[in-house]
Rosetta silent file (secondary structure, phi, psi, omega in degrees, C-alpha in Angstrom):
SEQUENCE: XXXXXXXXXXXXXXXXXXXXXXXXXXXXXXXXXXXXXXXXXXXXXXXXXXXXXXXXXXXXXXXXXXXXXXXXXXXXXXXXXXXXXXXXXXXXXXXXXXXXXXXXXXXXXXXXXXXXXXXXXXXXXXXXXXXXXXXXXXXXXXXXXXXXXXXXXXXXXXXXXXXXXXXXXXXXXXXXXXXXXXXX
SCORE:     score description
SCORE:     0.000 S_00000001
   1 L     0.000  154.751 -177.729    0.000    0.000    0.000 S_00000001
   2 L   -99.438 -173.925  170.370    1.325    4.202   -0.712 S_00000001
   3 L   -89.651  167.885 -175.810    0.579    6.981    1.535 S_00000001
   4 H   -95.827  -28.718  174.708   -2.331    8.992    0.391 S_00000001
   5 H   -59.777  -45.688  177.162   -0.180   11.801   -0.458 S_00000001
   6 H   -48.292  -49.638 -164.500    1.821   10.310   -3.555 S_00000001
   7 H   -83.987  -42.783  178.320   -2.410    9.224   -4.852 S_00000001
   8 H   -43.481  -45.640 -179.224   -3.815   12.418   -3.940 S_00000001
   9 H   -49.701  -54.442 -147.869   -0.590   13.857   -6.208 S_00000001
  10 H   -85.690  -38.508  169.231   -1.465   11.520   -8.921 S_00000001
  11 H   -69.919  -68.567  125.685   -5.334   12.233   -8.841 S_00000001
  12 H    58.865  -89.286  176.345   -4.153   16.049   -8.740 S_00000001
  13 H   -46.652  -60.873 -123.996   -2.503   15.398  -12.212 S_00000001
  14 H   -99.247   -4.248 -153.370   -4.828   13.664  -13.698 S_00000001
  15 L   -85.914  171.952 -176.932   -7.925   15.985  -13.325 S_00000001
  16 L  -140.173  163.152 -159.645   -9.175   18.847  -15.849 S_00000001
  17 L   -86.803   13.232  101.478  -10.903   22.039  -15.599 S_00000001
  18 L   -27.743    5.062 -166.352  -14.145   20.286  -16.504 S_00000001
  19 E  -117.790  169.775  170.311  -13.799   18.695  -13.633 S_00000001
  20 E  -114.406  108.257  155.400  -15.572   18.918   -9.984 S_00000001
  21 E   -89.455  129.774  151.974  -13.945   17.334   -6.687 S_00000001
  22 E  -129.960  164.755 -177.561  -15.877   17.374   -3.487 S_00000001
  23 L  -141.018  137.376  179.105  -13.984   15.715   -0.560 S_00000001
  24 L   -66.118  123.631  176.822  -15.176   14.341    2.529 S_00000001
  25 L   -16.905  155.734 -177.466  -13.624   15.739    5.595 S_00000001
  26 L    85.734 -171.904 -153.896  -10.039   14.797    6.890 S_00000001
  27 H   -49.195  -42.225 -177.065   -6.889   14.541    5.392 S_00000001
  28 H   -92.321   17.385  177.558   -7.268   15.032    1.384 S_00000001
  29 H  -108.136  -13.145 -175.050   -9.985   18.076    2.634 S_00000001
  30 H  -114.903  -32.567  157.855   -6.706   19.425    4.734 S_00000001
  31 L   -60.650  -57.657 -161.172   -4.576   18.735    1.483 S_00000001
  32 H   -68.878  -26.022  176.072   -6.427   19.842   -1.269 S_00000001
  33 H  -112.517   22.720  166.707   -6.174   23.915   -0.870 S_00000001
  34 H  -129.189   52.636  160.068   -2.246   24.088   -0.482 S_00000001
  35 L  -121.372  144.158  155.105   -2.383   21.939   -3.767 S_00000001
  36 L   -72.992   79.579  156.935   -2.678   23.436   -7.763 S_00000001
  37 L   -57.450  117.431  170.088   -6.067   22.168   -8.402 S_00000001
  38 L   -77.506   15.922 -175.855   -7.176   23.027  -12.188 S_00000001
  39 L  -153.328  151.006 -175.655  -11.084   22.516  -11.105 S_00000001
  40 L   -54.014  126.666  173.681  -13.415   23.697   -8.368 S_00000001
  41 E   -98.819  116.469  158.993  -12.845   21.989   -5.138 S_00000001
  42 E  -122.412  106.902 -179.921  -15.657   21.676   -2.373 S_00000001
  43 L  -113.995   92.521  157.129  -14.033   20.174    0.490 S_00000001
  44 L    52.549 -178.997  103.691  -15.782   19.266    3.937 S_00000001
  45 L  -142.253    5.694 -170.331  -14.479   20.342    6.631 S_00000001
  46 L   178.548   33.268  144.030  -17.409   19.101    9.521 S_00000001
  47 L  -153.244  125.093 -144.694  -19.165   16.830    7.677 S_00000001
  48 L   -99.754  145.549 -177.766  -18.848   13.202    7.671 S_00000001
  49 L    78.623    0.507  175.668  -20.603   10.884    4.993 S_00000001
  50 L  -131.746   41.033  150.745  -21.831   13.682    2.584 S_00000001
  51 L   -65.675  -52.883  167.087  -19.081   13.765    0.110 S_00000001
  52 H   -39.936  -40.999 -169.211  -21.066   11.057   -1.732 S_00000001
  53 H   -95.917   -1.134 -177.228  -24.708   12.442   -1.668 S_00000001
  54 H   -93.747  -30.297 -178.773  -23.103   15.742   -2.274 S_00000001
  55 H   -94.930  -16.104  164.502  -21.070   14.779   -5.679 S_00000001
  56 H   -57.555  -45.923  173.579  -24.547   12.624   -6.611 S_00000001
  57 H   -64.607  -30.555 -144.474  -26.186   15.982   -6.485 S_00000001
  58 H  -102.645  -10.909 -161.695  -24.055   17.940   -8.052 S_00000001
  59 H   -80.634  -67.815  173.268  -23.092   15.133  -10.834 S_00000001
  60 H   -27.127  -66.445  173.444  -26.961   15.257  -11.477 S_00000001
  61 H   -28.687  -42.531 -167.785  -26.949   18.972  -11.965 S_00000001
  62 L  -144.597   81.475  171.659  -24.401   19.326  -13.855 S_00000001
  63 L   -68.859  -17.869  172.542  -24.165   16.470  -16.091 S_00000001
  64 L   -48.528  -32.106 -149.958  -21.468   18.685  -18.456 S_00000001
  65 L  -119.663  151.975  175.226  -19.005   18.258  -15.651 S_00000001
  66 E  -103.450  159.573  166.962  -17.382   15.002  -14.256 S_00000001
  67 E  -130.230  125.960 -155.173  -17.412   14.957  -10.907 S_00000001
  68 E  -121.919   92.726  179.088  -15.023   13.072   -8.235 S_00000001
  69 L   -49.513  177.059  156.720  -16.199   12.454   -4.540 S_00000001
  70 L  -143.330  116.372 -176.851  -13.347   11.671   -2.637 S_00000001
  71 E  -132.715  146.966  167.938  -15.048    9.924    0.771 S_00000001
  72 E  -108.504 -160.907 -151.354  -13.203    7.479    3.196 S_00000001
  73 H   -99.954    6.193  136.563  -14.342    4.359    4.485 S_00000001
  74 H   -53.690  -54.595  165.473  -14.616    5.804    8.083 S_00000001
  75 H   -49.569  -60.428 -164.988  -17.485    8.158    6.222 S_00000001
  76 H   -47.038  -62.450  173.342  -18.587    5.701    4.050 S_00000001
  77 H   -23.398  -72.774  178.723  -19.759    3.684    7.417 S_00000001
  78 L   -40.175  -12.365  161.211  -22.057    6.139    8.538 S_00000001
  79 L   173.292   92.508  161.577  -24.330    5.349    5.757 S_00000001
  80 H   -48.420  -30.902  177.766  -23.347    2.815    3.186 S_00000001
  81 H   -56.785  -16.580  170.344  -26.957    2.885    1.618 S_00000001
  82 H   -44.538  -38.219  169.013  -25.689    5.835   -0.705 S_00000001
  83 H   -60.146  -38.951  168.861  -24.138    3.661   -3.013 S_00000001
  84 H   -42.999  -42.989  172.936  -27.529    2.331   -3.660 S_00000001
  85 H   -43.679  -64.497  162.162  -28.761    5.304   -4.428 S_00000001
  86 H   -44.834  -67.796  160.821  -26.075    6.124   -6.602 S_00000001
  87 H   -13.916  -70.265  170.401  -26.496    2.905   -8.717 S_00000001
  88 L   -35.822  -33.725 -179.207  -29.992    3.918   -8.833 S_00000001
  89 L  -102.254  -24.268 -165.063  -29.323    7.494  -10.427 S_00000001
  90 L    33.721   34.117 -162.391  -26.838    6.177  -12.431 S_00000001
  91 L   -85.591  122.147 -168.788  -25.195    9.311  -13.441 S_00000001
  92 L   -41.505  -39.142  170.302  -22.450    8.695  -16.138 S_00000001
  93 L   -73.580   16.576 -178.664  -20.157   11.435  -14.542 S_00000001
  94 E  -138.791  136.706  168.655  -19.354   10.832  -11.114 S_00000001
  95 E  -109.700  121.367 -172.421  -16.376    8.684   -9.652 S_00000001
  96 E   -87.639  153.395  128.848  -16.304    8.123   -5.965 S_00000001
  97 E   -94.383  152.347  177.274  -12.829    7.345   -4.631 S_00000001
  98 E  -137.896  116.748 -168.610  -12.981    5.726   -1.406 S_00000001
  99 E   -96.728   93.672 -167.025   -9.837    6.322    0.294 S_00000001
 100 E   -80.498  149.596  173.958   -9.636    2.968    2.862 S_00000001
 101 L  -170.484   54.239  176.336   -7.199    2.974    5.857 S_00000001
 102 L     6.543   14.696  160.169   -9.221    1.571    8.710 S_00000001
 103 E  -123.031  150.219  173.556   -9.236    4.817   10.688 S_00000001
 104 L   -68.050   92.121 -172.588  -11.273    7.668   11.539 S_00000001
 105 H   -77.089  -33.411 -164.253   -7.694    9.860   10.652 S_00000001
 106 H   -73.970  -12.513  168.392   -9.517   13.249   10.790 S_00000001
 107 H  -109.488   47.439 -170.071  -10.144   12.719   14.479 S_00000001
 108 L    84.038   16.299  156.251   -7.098   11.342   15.364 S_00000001
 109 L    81.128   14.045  163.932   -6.442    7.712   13.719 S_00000001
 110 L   -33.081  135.693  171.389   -8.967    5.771   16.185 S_00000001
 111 E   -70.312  107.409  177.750   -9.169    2.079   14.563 S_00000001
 112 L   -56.649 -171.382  165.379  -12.379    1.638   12.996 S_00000001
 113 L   -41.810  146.673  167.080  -14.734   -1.459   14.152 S_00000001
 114 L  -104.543   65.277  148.077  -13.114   -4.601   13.683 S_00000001
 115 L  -117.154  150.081 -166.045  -14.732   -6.089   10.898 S_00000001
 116 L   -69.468  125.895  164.864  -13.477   -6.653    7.461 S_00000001
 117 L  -113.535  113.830  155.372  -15.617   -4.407    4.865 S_00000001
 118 L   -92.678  113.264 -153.749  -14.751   -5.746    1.809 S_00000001
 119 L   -93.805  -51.860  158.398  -15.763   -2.171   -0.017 S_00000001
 120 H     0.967  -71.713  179.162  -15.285   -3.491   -3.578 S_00000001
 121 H   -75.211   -2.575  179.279  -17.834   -6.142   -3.114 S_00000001
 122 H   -96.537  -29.029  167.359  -20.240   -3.554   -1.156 S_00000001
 123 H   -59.709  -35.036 -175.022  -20.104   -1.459   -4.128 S_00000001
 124 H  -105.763  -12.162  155.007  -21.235   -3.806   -6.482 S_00000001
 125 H   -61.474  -33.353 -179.672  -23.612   -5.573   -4.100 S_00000001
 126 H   -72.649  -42.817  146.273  -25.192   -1.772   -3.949 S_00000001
 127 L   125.009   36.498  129.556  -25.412   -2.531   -7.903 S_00000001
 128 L   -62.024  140.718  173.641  -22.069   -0.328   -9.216 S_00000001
 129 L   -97.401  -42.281 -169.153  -20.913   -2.051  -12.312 S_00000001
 130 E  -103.221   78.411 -168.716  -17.788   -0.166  -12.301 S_00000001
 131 E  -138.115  143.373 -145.694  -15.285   -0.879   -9.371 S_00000001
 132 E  -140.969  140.543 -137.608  -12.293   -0.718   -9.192 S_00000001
 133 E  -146.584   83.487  176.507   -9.704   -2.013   -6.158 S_00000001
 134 E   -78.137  161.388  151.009   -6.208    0.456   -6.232 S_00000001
 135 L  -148.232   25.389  169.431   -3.200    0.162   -3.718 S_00000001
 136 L  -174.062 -167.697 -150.136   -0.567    2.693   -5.744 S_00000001
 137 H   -77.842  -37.950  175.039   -0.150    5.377   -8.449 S_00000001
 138 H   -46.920  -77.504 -163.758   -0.174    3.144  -11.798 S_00000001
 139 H   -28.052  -59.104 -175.656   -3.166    1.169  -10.314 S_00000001
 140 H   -71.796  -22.738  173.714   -5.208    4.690   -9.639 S_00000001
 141 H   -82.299   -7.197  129.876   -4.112    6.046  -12.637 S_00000001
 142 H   -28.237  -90.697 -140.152   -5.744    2.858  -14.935 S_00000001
 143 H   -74.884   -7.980  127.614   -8.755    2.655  -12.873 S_00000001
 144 H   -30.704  -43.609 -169.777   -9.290    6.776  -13.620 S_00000001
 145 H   -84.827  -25.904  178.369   -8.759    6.695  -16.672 S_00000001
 146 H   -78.459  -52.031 -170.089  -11.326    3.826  -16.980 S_00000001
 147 H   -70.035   -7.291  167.127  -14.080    5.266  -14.900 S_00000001
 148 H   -33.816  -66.051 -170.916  -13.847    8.380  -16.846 S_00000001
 149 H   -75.065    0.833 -168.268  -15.285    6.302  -20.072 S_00000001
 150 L   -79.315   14.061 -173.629  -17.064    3.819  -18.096 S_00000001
 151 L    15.689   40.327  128.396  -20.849    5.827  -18.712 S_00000001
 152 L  -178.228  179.364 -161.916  -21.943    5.083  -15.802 S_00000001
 153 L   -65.322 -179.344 -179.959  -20.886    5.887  -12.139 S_00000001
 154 E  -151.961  166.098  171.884  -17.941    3.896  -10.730 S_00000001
 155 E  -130.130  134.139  162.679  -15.965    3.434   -7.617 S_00000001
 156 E  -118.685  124.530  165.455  -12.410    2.956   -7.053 S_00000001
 157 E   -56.470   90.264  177.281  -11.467    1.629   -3.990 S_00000001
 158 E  -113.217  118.642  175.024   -8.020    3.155   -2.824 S_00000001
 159 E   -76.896  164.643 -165.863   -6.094    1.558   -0.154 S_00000001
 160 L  -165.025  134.977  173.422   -3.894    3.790    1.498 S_00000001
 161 L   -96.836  141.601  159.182   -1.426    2.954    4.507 S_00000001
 162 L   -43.274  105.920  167.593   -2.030    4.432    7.882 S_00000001
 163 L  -159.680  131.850 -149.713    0.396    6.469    9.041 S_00000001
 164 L   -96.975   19.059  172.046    0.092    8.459   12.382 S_00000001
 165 L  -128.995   74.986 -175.824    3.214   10.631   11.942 S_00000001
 166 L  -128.397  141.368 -168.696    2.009   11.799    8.892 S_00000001
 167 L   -87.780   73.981  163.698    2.525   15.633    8.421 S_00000001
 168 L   -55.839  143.403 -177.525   -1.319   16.372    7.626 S_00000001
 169 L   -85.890 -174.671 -168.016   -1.665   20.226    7.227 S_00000001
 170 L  -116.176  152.949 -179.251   -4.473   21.582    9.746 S_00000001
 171 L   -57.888  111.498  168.001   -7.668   23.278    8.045 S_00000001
 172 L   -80.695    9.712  177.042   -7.314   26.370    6.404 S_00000001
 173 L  -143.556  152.631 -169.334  -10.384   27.704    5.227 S_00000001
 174 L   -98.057  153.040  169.439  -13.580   28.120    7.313 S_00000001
 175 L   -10.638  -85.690 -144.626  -17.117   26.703    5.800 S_00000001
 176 L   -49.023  -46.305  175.227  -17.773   30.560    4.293 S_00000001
 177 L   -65.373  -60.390  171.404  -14.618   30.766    2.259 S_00000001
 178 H   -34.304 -102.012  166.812  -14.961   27.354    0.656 S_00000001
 179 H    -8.049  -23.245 -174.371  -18.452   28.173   -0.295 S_00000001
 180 H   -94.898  -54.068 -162.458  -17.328   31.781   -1.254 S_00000001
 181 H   -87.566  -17.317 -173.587  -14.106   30.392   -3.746 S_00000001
 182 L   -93.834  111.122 -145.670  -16.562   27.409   -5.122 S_00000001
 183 L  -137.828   99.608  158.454  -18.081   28.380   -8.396 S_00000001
 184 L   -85.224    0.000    0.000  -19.466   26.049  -10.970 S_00000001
């Protein structure tokens, strides 16, 4: 497994100014505005579980634009049924990543419950077609490039190793400014 910084880098790269990111609270939401994003960024900062229903909406909206959740699997737990949804909406344009590490990291790297989520197969049991199971920068850079073209939504799974002396930066922008700089 990488660090999430090297995949964050690589998703980073690969995105275009057609593009939309929203990010779920914690570490790539603490990343993401001392980075050169080329597309509007709405990232989290106090709310857990609504990267997904938030890039469903806006992927609806704005079918023009692709749009790329970023949620971890500490979020995803609070309410897994979203993927259903998504399936259900189908919208051709939105890619979740789900960045796994078995911790809540934005509150301090607590160990989630200790049972195995295999999120791959909960994706496609939610009835995604398109999933996809990364653990480094080639891998995420395939399965990107595929859910771009894959017309309809997809998930990539990205494992990422846990690491609790990792220099995360601390949040810099309050709710109002995100919401003020985020313009579609």
């Amino acid at each position: 497994m990488t660090a999430r910084k090297p995949l964050l880098d690589a998703l980073v790269a690969m995105l275009t100014p057609r593009d939309v990111v929203v990010s779920c609270l914690g570490a790539n939401a603490r990343y993401l505005p001392h980075m050169t994003v080329p597309c509007p960024v709405f990232a989290l900062c106090d709310s857990m579980g609504a990267a997904i229903p938030l890039g469903l909406g806006m992927a609806l909206q704005r079918p023009d634009r692709h749009v790329i959740a970023l949620e971890g699997d500490g979020s995803l737990l609070m309410s897994p049924n979203v993927l259903a949804t998504v399936a259900a909406a189908a919208p051709p344009n939105l890619t979740i990543l789900l960045w796994v590490n078995g911790r809540y990291e934005s509150s301090g790297g607590q160990a989630l419950p200790a049972v195995t989520v295999d999120w791959a197969a909960l994706a496609r049991a939610a009835g995604l077609r398109h999933v996809a199971t990364v653990g480094d920068v080639a891998g995420l850079s395939s399965a990107f490039t595929a859910a771009r073209s894959a017309g309809g939504p997809a998930a990539i799974v990205v494992e990422i190793a846990f690491d609790p002396a990792e220099q995360i930066p601390p949040y810099s922008e309050r709710p109002d400014e995100i919401r003020a700089r985020f313009r579609l």
